[in-house]
Short mmCIF file of C-alpha atoms in Angstrom, two decimals:
data_model
loop_
_atom_site.label_atom_id
_atom_site.label_comp_id
_atom_site.label_asym_id
_atom_site.label_seq_id
_atom_site.Cartn_x
_atom_site.Cartn_y
_atom_site.Cartn_z
CA MET A 1 85.76 114.79 109.76
CA SER A 2 88.48 117.35 110.57
CA SER A 3 92.05 116.88 109.33
CA ALA A 4 93.27 116.30 112.88
CA ALA A 5 90.59 113.74 113.59
CA TYR A 6 91.17 112.05 110.25
CA SER A 7 94.92 111.93 110.88
CA ALA A 8 94.28 110.24 114.22
CA ALA A 9 91.95 107.77 112.56
CA LEU A 10 94.56 107.04 109.91
CA PHE A 11 97.15 106.24 112.53
CA GLN A 12 94.74 103.72 113.99
CA SER A 13 94.54 102.18 110.51
CA SER A 14 98.29 102.35 110.03
CA PRO A 15 99.91 99.89 107.62
CA PHE A 16 101.43 98.36 110.74
CA HIS A 17 98.11 96.46 110.69
CA LEU A 18 98.59 92.71 111.19
CA ASN A 19 96.47 90.00 109.66
CA SER A 20 95.67 86.72 111.30
CA GLY A 21 98.36 84.93 109.32
CA LYS A 22 98.25 81.68 107.42
CA PRO A 23 99.14 78.08 108.23
CA GLN A 24 102.83 77.51 108.38
CA GLY A 25 104.62 75.35 105.86
CA ARG A 26 106.75 72.37 106.73
CA ARG A 27 109.98 73.11 108.49
CA ARG A 28 111.85 70.29 106.76
CA GLY A 29 113.77 69.26 109.87
CA ARG A 30 115.16 72.71 110.60
CA PRO A 31 114.95 74.59 113.92
CA ASN A 32 111.43 75.87 114.44
CA LEU A 33 110.94 79.63 114.16
CA THR A 34 107.67 80.37 115.92
CA LEU A 35 105.64 82.88 113.96
CA VAL A 36 103.50 85.02 116.20
CA ARG A 37 101.22 86.78 113.77
CA SER A 38 99.65 88.97 116.45
CA SER A 39 103.09 90.09 117.49
CA TYR A 40 102.45 93.52 118.87
CA ALA A 41 103.03 91.81 122.19
CA ALA A 42 106.61 91.23 121.07
CA ALA A 43 107.08 94.98 121.07
CA SER A 44 104.95 95.69 124.14
CA SER A 45 107.93 97.07 126.03
CA ASP A 46 108.12 99.88 123.47
CA SER A 47 105.56 102.57 124.28
CA THR A 48 105.61 103.79 120.70
CA ALA A 49 104.44 100.49 119.18
CA PRO A 50 101.26 101.00 117.15
CA SER A 51 97.97 99.94 118.69
CA PRO A 52 95.65 97.43 117.00
CA PRO A 53 93.99 99.05 114.01
CA THR A 54 90.46 100.10 113.31
CA LYS A 55 89.95 100.56 109.59
CA HIS A 56 88.35 103.80 108.41
CA ARG A 57 87.52 104.51 104.81
CA ARG A 58 89.15 107.70 103.57
CA PRO A 59 86.95 110.62 102.51
CA PRO A 60 85.94 110.43 98.82
CA ASP A 61 87.76 113.67 97.95
CA GLN A 62 91.13 112.31 99.08
CA ASN A 63 93.37 109.81 97.22
CA ILE A 64 95.70 107.21 98.71
CA ARG A 65 98.76 109.46 98.47
CA GLN A 66 96.99 112.23 100.39
CA GLU A 67 95.89 109.67 102.94
CA ALA A 68 99.48 108.50 103.42
CA HIS A 69 100.70 112.10 103.63
CA LEU A 70 98.32 112.80 106.51
CA LEU A 71 99.49 109.69 108.29
CA HIS A 72 103.16 110.55 107.86
CA THR A 73 102.77 114.13 109.10
CA SER A 74 101.10 112.85 112.25
CA SER A 75 103.44 113.17 115.23
CA ALA A 76 102.92 109.47 115.89
CA SER A 77 104.20 108.32 112.49
CA PRO A 78 106.04 105.08 113.34
CA ASP A 79 108.73 104.99 110.65
CA ARG A 80 110.35 108.19 111.95
CA ARG A 81 112.17 106.03 114.48
CA PHE A 82 114.35 104.49 111.78
CA SER A 83 117.15 105.96 109.67
CA ALA A 84 119.75 105.10 107.03
CA LYS A 85 122.90 106.69 105.62
CA TYR A 86 125.66 106.11 103.09
CA VAL A 87 128.86 104.52 104.39
CA PRO A 88 131.92 103.14 102.59
CA PHE A 89 131.23 99.58 101.47
CA ASN A 90 132.72 96.94 103.79
CA ALA A 91 134.50 99.56 105.87
CA PRO A 92 136.14 98.57 109.19
CA PRO A 93 134.21 99.34 112.40
CA SER A 94 136.61 102.21 113.14
CA CYS A 95 135.56 104.09 109.99
CA THR A 96 133.58 107.27 110.73
CA GLU A 97 132.95 108.37 107.14
CA SER A 98 129.24 108.64 106.32
CA TYR A 99 126.85 110.75 104.26
CA SER A 100 123.19 111.65 104.40
CA LEU A 101 121.04 110.01 101.76
CA ASP A 102 120.11 113.57 100.77
CA GLU A 103 123.67 114.16 99.57
CA ILE A 104 124.57 113.50 95.94
CA VAL A 105 127.52 111.17 96.35
CA TYR A 106 128.44 107.91 94.60
CA ARG A 107 131.90 107.06 95.89
CA SER A 108 133.71 107.11 99.22
CA GLN A 109 136.66 109.41 99.90
CA SER A 110 138.99 106.60 98.84
CA GLY A 111 137.10 106.12 95.57
CA GLY A 112 135.46 102.90 96.70
CA LEU A 113 131.83 101.86 96.61
CA LEU A 114 129.23 103.11 99.05
CA ASP A 115 126.55 101.12 100.82
CA VAL A 116 123.29 102.11 102.49
CA ALA A 117 123.61 101.32 106.20
CA HIS A 118 120.49 101.10 108.34
CA ASP A 119 120.27 101.78 112.06
CA LEU A 120 120.02 98.13 113.05
CA ASP A 121 119.81 98.95 116.74
CA ALA A 122 116.60 100.87 116.12
CA LEU A 123 115.21 98.07 113.97
CA ARG A 124 116.10 95.51 116.67
CA ARG A 125 113.72 97.20 119.09
CA PHE A 126 111.16 95.00 117.34
CA ASP A 127 111.80 91.28 117.13
CA GLY A 128 111.73 89.04 114.08
CA ALA A 129 108.14 87.93 114.65
CA TYR A 130 107.05 91.57 114.60
CA TRP A 131 108.74 92.28 111.26
CA ARG A 132 107.46 89.07 109.69
CA SER A 133 103.93 89.90 110.69
CA LEU A 134 104.21 93.53 109.61
CA PHE A 135 105.53 92.67 106.14
CA ASP A 136 102.97 89.90 105.68
CA SER A 137 100.12 92.20 106.68
CA ARG A 138 100.82 94.56 103.79
CA VAL A 139 100.72 92.01 100.99
CA GLY A 140 97.72 92.36 98.70
CA HIS A 141 96.63 95.78 99.96
CA THR A 142 96.57 99.15 98.20
CA THR A 143 97.49 101.42 101.10
CA TRP A 144 100.06 103.89 99.75
CA PRO A 145 102.90 103.03 99.34
CA TYR A 146 102.70 99.58 100.93
CA GLY A 147 100.95 97.95 97.97
CA SER A 148 104.41 97.81 96.40
CA GLY A 149 106.54 94.78 97.19
CA VAL A 150 109.43 97.19 97.71
CA TRP A 151 107.70 99.82 99.81
CA SER A 152 105.95 97.21 101.94
CA LYS A 153 109.44 97.00 103.50
CA LYS A 154 109.83 100.79 103.64
CA GLU A 155 111.42 100.78 107.11
CA TRP A 156 114.25 98.64 105.67
CA VAL A 157 114.57 100.57 102.40
CA LEU A 158 114.23 104.37 102.75
CA PRO A 159 112.74 104.83 106.21
CA GLU A 160 112.91 108.63 106.22
CA ILE A 161 111.37 109.43 102.86
CA ASP A 162 107.93 111.01 102.91
CA PRO A 163 105.38 108.75 101.18
CA ASP A 164 104.36 111.82 99.21
CA ASP A 165 107.78 111.72 97.46
CA ILE A 166 107.58 108.04 96.52
CA VAL A 167 107.26 107.12 92.84
CA SER A 168 105.83 103.62 92.56
CA ALA A 169 103.93 101.38 90.15
CA PHE A 170 103.31 98.86 92.96
CA GLU A 171 106.23 96.84 91.65
CA GLY A 172 107.43 93.62 93.22
CA ASN A 173 105.19 90.96 94.75
CA SER A 174 106.30 88.86 91.76
CA ASN A 175 105.51 85.21 91.19
CA LEU A 176 107.44 82.49 92.93
CA PHE A 177 106.25 79.42 91.11
CA TRP A 178 106.98 75.73 91.37
CA ALA A 179 108.81 74.62 88.22
CA GLU A 180 107.40 71.13 88.64
CA ARG A 181 107.79 69.68 85.17
CA PHE A 182 111.19 71.23 84.41
CA GLY A 183 112.58 70.05 87.73
CA LYS A 184 111.20 66.55 87.39
CA GLN A 185 111.85 65.99 83.69
CA PHE A 186 115.29 67.52 83.26
CA LEU A 187 116.85 67.49 86.73
CA GLY A 188 115.12 64.90 88.89
CA MET A 189 114.28 67.68 91.38
CA SER A 190 111.13 67.94 93.47
CA ASP A 191 111.55 71.39 95.01
CA LEU A 192 112.63 73.72 92.20
CA TRP A 193 111.17 77.24 92.11
CA VAL A 194 111.47 80.26 89.83
CA LYS A 195 111.21 83.79 91.19
CA HIS A 196 109.90 85.65 88.15
CA CYS A 197 111.11 89.20 88.78
CA GLY A 198 110.40 89.93 85.12
CA ILE A 199 106.70 90.06 85.94
CA SER A 200 106.97 93.71 86.85
CA HIS A 201 106.02 97.14 85.54
CA THR A 202 108.62 97.34 82.75
CA GLY A 203 109.31 93.62 82.48
CA SER A 204 112.48 93.24 84.56
CA PHE A 205 113.79 93.22 88.12
CA LYS A 206 115.28 96.68 87.55
CA ASP A 207 111.95 98.20 88.63
CA LEU A 208 112.67 97.13 92.21
CA GLY A 209 115.69 99.38 92.45
CA MET A 210 114.49 102.16 90.20
CA THR A 211 111.43 102.97 92.31
CA VAL A 212 113.82 103.67 95.20
CA LEU A 213 116.31 105.73 93.21
CA VAL A 214 113.73 107.86 91.39
CA SER A 215 111.80 108.38 94.63
CA GLN A 216 114.94 109.73 96.28
CA VAL A 217 115.60 111.96 93.26
CA ASN A 218 112.05 113.22 93.57
CA ARG A 219 112.80 114.08 97.20
CA LEU A 220 116.10 115.78 96.29
CA ARG A 221 114.38 117.98 93.72
CA ARG A 222 111.73 118.98 96.25
CA LEU A 223 114.53 119.88 98.63
CA GLY A 224 115.99 122.18 95.97
CA LYS A 225 119.04 120.05 95.17
CA PRO A 226 120.66 120.72 91.76
CA VAL A 227 119.27 117.74 89.84
CA VAL A 228 117.97 118.50 86.33
CA GLY A 229 117.52 114.88 85.29
CA VAL A 230 118.58 111.27 85.77
CA GLY A 231 120.93 109.38 83.48
CA CYS A 232 122.09 105.81 82.96
CA ALA A 233 124.11 103.59 80.71
CA SER A 234 122.11 100.53 79.82
CA THR A 235 121.92 97.31 77.85
CA GLY A 236 118.14 97.70 77.88
CA ASP A 237 116.32 96.91 81.10
CA THR A 238 117.80 99.69 83.24
CA SER A 239 116.82 102.30 80.66
CA ALA A 240 113.27 100.93 80.50
CA ALA A 241 112.87 101.14 84.27
CA LEU A 242 114.52 104.55 84.58
CA SER A 243 112.49 106.12 81.79
CA ALA A 244 109.19 104.74 83.10
CA TYR A 245 109.64 105.94 86.67
CA CYS A 246 111.02 109.30 85.59
CA ALA A 247 108.07 109.73 83.22
CA SER A 248 105.70 108.99 86.08
CA ALA A 249 107.38 111.63 88.23
CA GLY A 250 107.85 114.19 85.44
CA ILE A 251 111.65 114.04 85.72
CA PRO A 252 113.80 114.14 82.54
CA SER A 253 115.71 110.90 81.83
CA ILE A 254 118.84 110.50 79.70
CA VAL A 255 119.86 107.09 78.40
CA PHE A 256 123.19 105.94 76.88
CA LEU A 257 122.69 102.72 74.88
CA PRO A 258 125.32 100.68 73.00
CA ALA A 259 124.31 100.85 69.32
CA ASN A 260 122.90 97.67 67.77
CA LYS A 261 123.47 95.58 70.90
CA ILE A 262 120.00 95.40 72.48
CA SER A 263 116.66 94.03 71.36
CA ILE A 264 114.06 96.25 69.70
CA ALA A 265 111.67 95.50 72.56
CA GLN A 266 114.22 96.91 75.00
CA LEU A 267 115.04 99.93 72.84
CA VAL A 268 111.44 100.97 72.32
CA GLN A 269 110.63 101.27 76.03
CA PRO A 270 112.77 104.34 76.86
CA ILE A 271 111.77 105.91 73.54
CA ALA A 272 108.08 105.40 74.29
CA ASN A 273 108.54 106.79 77.80
CA GLY A 274 109.98 110.03 76.47
CA ALA A 275 113.61 109.54 77.47
CA PHE A 276 116.42 111.36 75.67
CA VAL A 277 118.19 108.36 74.12
CA LEU A 278 121.76 108.41 72.82
CA SER A 279 122.74 105.38 70.73
CA ILE A 280 126.53 105.21 71.06
CA ASP A 281 128.98 103.21 68.98
CA THR A 282 130.51 101.30 71.88
CA ASP A 283 129.64 98.53 74.31
CA PHE A 284 128.05 98.81 77.76
CA ASP A 285 131.38 99.40 79.48
CA GLY A 286 132.06 102.30 77.10
CA CYS A 287 128.61 103.76 77.79
CA MET A 288 129.21 103.39 81.50
CA GLN A 289 132.49 105.28 81.31
CA LEU A 290 130.83 108.11 79.37
CA ILE A 291 127.84 108.48 81.70
CA ARG A 292 130.14 108.65 84.71
CA GLU A 293 132.14 111.43 83.06
CA VAL A 294 128.98 113.31 82.08
CA THR A 295 127.37 113.10 85.52
CA ALA A 296 130.60 114.42 87.06
CA GLU A 297 130.22 117.60 84.99
CA LEU A 298 126.44 118.13 84.71
CA PRO A 299 123.69 118.09 87.39
CA ILE A 300 122.41 114.75 86.11
CA TYR A 301 121.86 112.09 88.77
CA LEU A 302 123.60 108.76 88.04
CA ALA A 303 121.18 105.84 88.05
CA ASN A 304 123.48 102.88 87.40
CA SER A 305 124.12 100.24 90.04
CA LEU A 306 127.21 102.14 91.13
CA ASN A 307 124.48 104.01 93.00
CA SER A 308 123.72 101.92 96.07
CA LEU A 309 120.13 103.18 96.38
CA ARG A 310 118.97 100.74 93.71
CA LEU A 311 120.25 97.79 95.70
CA GLU A 312 117.95 98.73 98.57
CA GLY A 313 114.97 98.03 96.34
CA GLN A 314 116.44 94.93 94.75
CA LYS A 315 117.14 93.32 98.13
CA THR A 316 113.39 93.17 98.79
CA ALA A 317 113.11 90.30 96.28
CA ALA A 318 115.08 88.18 98.74
CA ILE A 319 112.70 89.08 101.55
CA GLU A 320 109.76 88.26 99.28
CA ILE A 321 111.17 84.79 98.65
CA LEU A 322 111.25 84.16 102.39
CA GLN A 323 107.69 85.47 102.75
CA GLN A 324 106.47 83.26 99.94
CA PHE A 325 107.94 80.21 101.69
CA ASP A 326 106.26 81.23 104.98
CA TRP A 327 109.69 82.35 106.21
CA GLU A 328 111.44 79.08 105.49
CA VAL A 329 114.92 79.52 104.01
CA PRO A 330 115.63 77.82 100.68
CA ASP A 331 118.86 75.88 100.29
CA TRP A 332 120.03 77.61 97.11
CA VAL A 333 119.30 80.84 95.23
CA ILE A 334 120.75 81.23 91.71
CA VAL A 335 121.06 84.74 90.25
CA PRO A 336 122.31 85.80 86.79
CA GLY A 337 125.20 88.27 87.08
CA GLY A 338 126.37 91.11 84.86
CA ASN A 339 127.21 94.35 86.65
CA LEU A 340 126.88 92.23 89.83
CA GLY A 341 124.81 94.51 92.01
CA ASN A 342 121.92 92.05 92.16
CA ILE A 343 123.83 89.15 93.73
CA TYR A 344 124.86 91.49 96.55
CA ALA A 345 121.32 92.83 96.86
CA PHE A 346 119.99 89.31 97.40
CA TYR A 347 122.69 88.64 99.95
CA LYS A 348 121.90 91.87 101.77
CA GLY A 349 118.19 91.07 101.91
CA PHE A 350 118.77 87.58 103.28
CA HIS A 351 121.45 88.79 105.68
CA MET A 352 119.25 91.56 107.12
CA CYS A 353 116.51 89.01 107.77
CA LYS A 354 118.98 86.83 109.66
CA GLU A 355 120.50 89.76 111.59
CA LEU A 356 117.06 90.98 112.68
CA GLY A 357 115.80 87.57 113.70
CA LEU A 358 113.30 86.82 110.94
CA VAL A 359 115.18 83.64 109.94
CA ASP A 360 118.02 81.63 111.41
CA ARG A 361 120.29 81.27 108.36
CA ILE A 362 120.78 82.41 104.78
CA PRO A 363 120.76 80.30 101.60
CA ARG A 364 123.83 79.52 99.54
CA LEU A 365 124.05 81.86 96.58
CA VAL A 366 125.11 81.04 93.03
CA CYS A 367 126.02 83.75 90.54
CA ALA A 368 125.64 82.65 86.92
CA GLN A 369 127.51 84.39 84.09
CA ALA A 370 127.55 84.06 80.33
CA ALA A 371 130.88 82.54 79.20
CA ASN A 372 131.22 85.43 76.75
CA ALA A 373 131.19 87.93 79.64
CA ASN A 374 132.56 86.05 82.63
CA PRO A 375 135.02 88.14 84.68
CA LEU A 376 133.51 87.04 88.01
CA TYR A 377 133.65 83.38 87.01
CA LEU A 378 137.35 83.68 86.09
CA HIS A 379 138.01 85.51 89.35
CA TYR A 380 136.26 82.73 91.30
CA LYS A 381 138.13 79.95 89.47
CA SER A 382 141.44 81.67 90.27
CA GLY A 383 140.69 81.37 93.98
CA TRP A 384 139.77 85.05 94.23
CA ALA A 385 143.19 86.16 93.04
CA GLN A 386 143.52 89.67 91.62
CA PHE A 387 140.45 90.59 89.60
CA LYS A 388 140.95 91.24 85.89
CA PRO A 389 138.26 92.82 83.68
CA VAL A 390 137.59 91.18 80.32
CA LYS A 391 136.39 92.38 76.94
CA ALA A 392 132.80 91.17 76.89
CA ASN A 393 131.82 89.38 73.69
CA MET A 394 128.35 89.26 72.18
CA THR A 395 125.88 87.11 74.09
CA PHE A 396 122.17 86.42 73.77
CA ALA A 397 122.04 87.35 77.45
CA SER A 398 122.65 90.97 76.46
CA ALA A 399 121.81 92.55 79.82
CA ILE A 400 124.79 90.80 81.41
CA GLN A 401 127.26 91.46 78.56
CA ILE A 402 129.58 93.35 80.89
CA GLY A 403 133.31 92.80 81.17
CA ASP A 404 134.20 95.31 83.89
CA PRO A 405 131.40 95.11 86.49
CA VAL A 406 131.03 98.03 88.87
CA SER A 407 129.92 95.85 91.78
CA ILE A 408 132.69 93.25 91.65
CA ASP A 409 133.67 93.88 95.28
CA ARG A 410 130.06 93.61 96.41
CA ALA A 411 129.64 90.31 94.56
CA VAL A 412 132.77 88.76 96.03
CA TYR A 413 131.67 89.83 99.52
CA ALA A 414 128.24 88.27 99.01
CA LEU A 415 129.59 84.99 97.65
CA LYS A 416 132.16 84.62 100.40
CA GLY A 417 129.53 85.44 103.02
CA SER A 418 127.11 82.83 101.69
CA ASN A 419 129.61 80.08 100.82
CA GLY A 420 128.58 80.80 97.25
CA ILE A 421 129.53 79.48 93.84
CA VAL A 422 130.02 81.03 90.40
CA GLU A 423 129.12 79.15 87.21
CA GLU A 424 129.10 80.04 83.53
CA ALA A 425 127.02 79.17 80.48
CA THR A 426 128.08 79.02 76.84
CA GLU A 427 125.76 80.49 74.24
CA GLU A 428 124.54 77.06 73.20
CA GLU A 429 124.01 75.98 76.80
CA LEU A 430 121.97 79.04 77.74
CA MET A 431 119.83 78.87 74.60
CA ASP A 432 119.19 75.14 75.06
CA ALA A 433 118.26 75.71 78.70
CA MET A 434 115.90 78.50 77.68
CA ALA A 435 114.26 76.24 75.09
CA GLN A 436 113.87 73.42 77.60
CA ALA A 437 112.30 75.77 80.14
CA ASP A 438 109.97 77.20 77.51
CA SER A 439 108.89 73.68 76.55
CA THR A 440 107.53 73.33 80.10
CA GLY A 441 105.54 76.56 79.81
CA MET A 442 107.91 79.17 81.24
CA PHE A 443 108.86 81.46 78.29
CA ILE A 444 111.94 82.87 79.99
CA CYS A 445 114.65 85.35 79.02
CA PRO A 446 118.19 84.30 77.98
CA HIS A 447 119.57 85.52 81.32
CA THR A 448 117.35 83.02 83.10
CA GLY A 449 118.76 80.46 80.66
CA VAL A 450 122.19 81.31 82.07
CA ALA A 451 120.93 80.69 85.61
CA LEU A 452 119.26 77.42 84.62
CA THR A 453 122.49 76.27 82.97
CA ALA A 454 124.30 76.87 86.25
CA LEU A 455 121.62 74.83 88.01
CA ILE A 456 121.94 71.99 85.48
CA LYS A 457 125.72 71.87 85.94
CA LEU A 458 125.54 71.95 89.73
CA ARG A 459 122.81 69.33 89.75
CA ASN A 460 124.72 67.04 87.39
CA SER A 461 127.85 67.33 89.53
CA GLY A 462 125.89 66.49 92.68
CA VAL A 463 126.51 69.84 94.36
CA ILE A 464 122.78 70.53 94.39
CA GLY A 465 120.77 67.56 95.61
CA PRO A 466 117.47 66.24 94.22
CA THR A 467 115.48 67.44 97.23
CA ASP A 468 117.31 70.73 97.83
CA ARG A 469 114.89 73.63 97.79
CA THR A 470 116.32 75.77 95.01
CA VAL A 471 115.19 79.14 93.65
CA VAL A 472 116.25 80.39 90.22
CA VAL A 473 115.85 84.14 89.81
CA SER A 474 114.34 85.08 86.45
CA THR A 475 115.36 88.66 85.82
CA ALA A 476 113.32 89.71 82.75
CA HIS A 477 110.27 88.74 80.75
CA GLY A 478 110.78 86.47 77.74
CA LEU A 479 108.65 88.75 75.56
CA LYS A 480 111.60 91.17 75.44
CA PHE A 481 113.70 88.54 73.67
CA THR A 482 111.40 87.04 71.07
CA GLN A 483 113.89 87.48 68.21
CA SER A 484 116.43 85.22 69.88
CA LYS A 485 113.72 82.59 70.35
CA ILE A 486 112.63 82.92 66.71
CA ASP A 487 116.23 82.49 65.55
CA TYR A 488 116.68 79.42 67.76
CA HIS A 489 113.52 77.65 66.69
CA SER A 490 114.19 78.52 63.04
CA GLY A 491 117.68 77.02 63.32
CA ASN A 492 119.15 80.31 62.16
CA ILE A 493 121.94 80.64 64.72
CA ALA A 494 125.38 79.99 63.27
CA ASP A 495 127.38 77.14 64.80
CA MET A 496 124.52 76.13 67.09
CA ALA A 497 122.70 72.81 66.85
CA CYS A 498 119.47 74.23 68.36
CA ARG A 499 118.70 70.75 69.71
CA PHE A 500 115.32 71.67 71.13
CA ALA A 501 114.06 73.73 68.20
CA ASN A 502 110.35 73.37 67.47
CA PRO A 503 109.67 74.99 64.10
CA PRO A 504 106.21 74.99 62.53
CA VAL A 505 105.47 72.15 60.08
CA GLN A 506 104.55 73.16 56.55
CA VAL A 507 101.53 71.16 55.32
CA LYS A 508 99.16 71.29 52.35
CA ALA A 509 95.66 72.63 52.90
CA ASP A 510 93.85 69.31 52.57
CA PHE A 511 92.41 66.88 55.09
CA GLY A 512 94.58 63.92 54.14
CA SER A 513 97.85 65.79 54.44
CA VAL A 514 96.85 67.26 57.81
CA MET A 515 95.79 63.81 59.08
CA ASP A 516 99.08 62.24 58.00
CA VAL A 517 101.11 64.87 59.80
CA LEU A 518 99.01 64.63 62.96
CA LYS A 519 99.17 60.83 63.09
CA LYS A 520 102.94 60.93 62.75
CA TYR A 521 103.20 63.50 65.54
CA LEU A 522 100.84 61.67 67.87
CA SER A 523 102.62 58.35 67.37
CA LYS A 524 105.86 59.95 68.55
CA SER A 525 104.33 61.63 71.59
CA SER A 526 102.32 58.63 72.80
#
């Protein structure tokens, strides 16, 4: 088959392919949103809408990236109709300041945050049923790059990037599971869910944003932009994600870590991935200040959440939640908060779905902070009076041990826009919540313990009802934090009761002793 003929065939098998859909879940008394799975008709007035696909197997000498490259270079490539740019965050409609995503810029002219703004008018040429069907059709497939939970929403993420520049480990598509026993036993809840973003390539939600950022860096380098590497300050998970994606793309990565403040499991990931790691005698905020100064002087691309590209990937977790509920909107979504980009990312994902007609409302958001690093919580309790950074103290939830969060303005915007709430968790509360969750089979990270503590408090106060559909976002895998679990179950944490500790029982190696211990245990559990 010739390249031209194959390109035409590929367009016919475009990832705009729609499946036949699946039965819709209960609507729980809310306005019905009709899902038209064969929704090309919804875009029939647009002459550029893709035609129904005919699947062709690619030639054996071509891989999935080459296949996608041929599709994208076809003159009919559908995602060329969409665009995005940097604009000042929360700017008034009269503001004309904007930047191409191909520019290396992190702040607006006033020094404020930037946001990625999509051409919503272009996206609105297709209705909500069309987008629902398109996104659903890509789940579970390996077509490059749509096998990724992030890039399956490419038109809403980086619409103009060539698939050949994308760096992806097919991240996302993470579990949303029913926490049946935890909800029933500890909270009297029937509709509690956990979105386990830690089931990802490097074990945390940071992969969702890093695939976007490193892909754009890959594009910038191909365009000849002066980028010699990518750098970040990190409490662990960001450095793991950055180093993995840079290693995949062959791009140097530089990591600033606070010395002796992250777990060995987190430290070993950037080392194993070949990053240049600097262990610095300061906290995360100190590392963040240093990396910002360094990237202002050297052609090193800044990868922290000050960079709004990462939020474009992280927002896809919100869209995934809606997909996994057959496009029903949960009542509550609870997100742990440190540097506070993620709470805004979830808001942005939900809000885009509402703006583009995929759903009719957004959930209420809760941001959960550790009491030892709680500047957003204090800001919320003051009635959003003037924000004051704090000196973050040590917390088992080390990834959110941040006292001066970069995305404070984004977080406040998201919480106000969703009628949201901020809660906090003491060290004992978060460790107890983690132990309770683990006892029901979860094996979560301490940050998820912070989110579960917020849920427990809001449930006990009656803010969250027993039948409210609630999603707790789990941000990292528990295997990264085994030492804290060992210390808890060994009762080796100072000034902590460790009420749910479950240490091993020492017993003699004889039948009688084993039988005595087992009978005692079984009599208690019966």
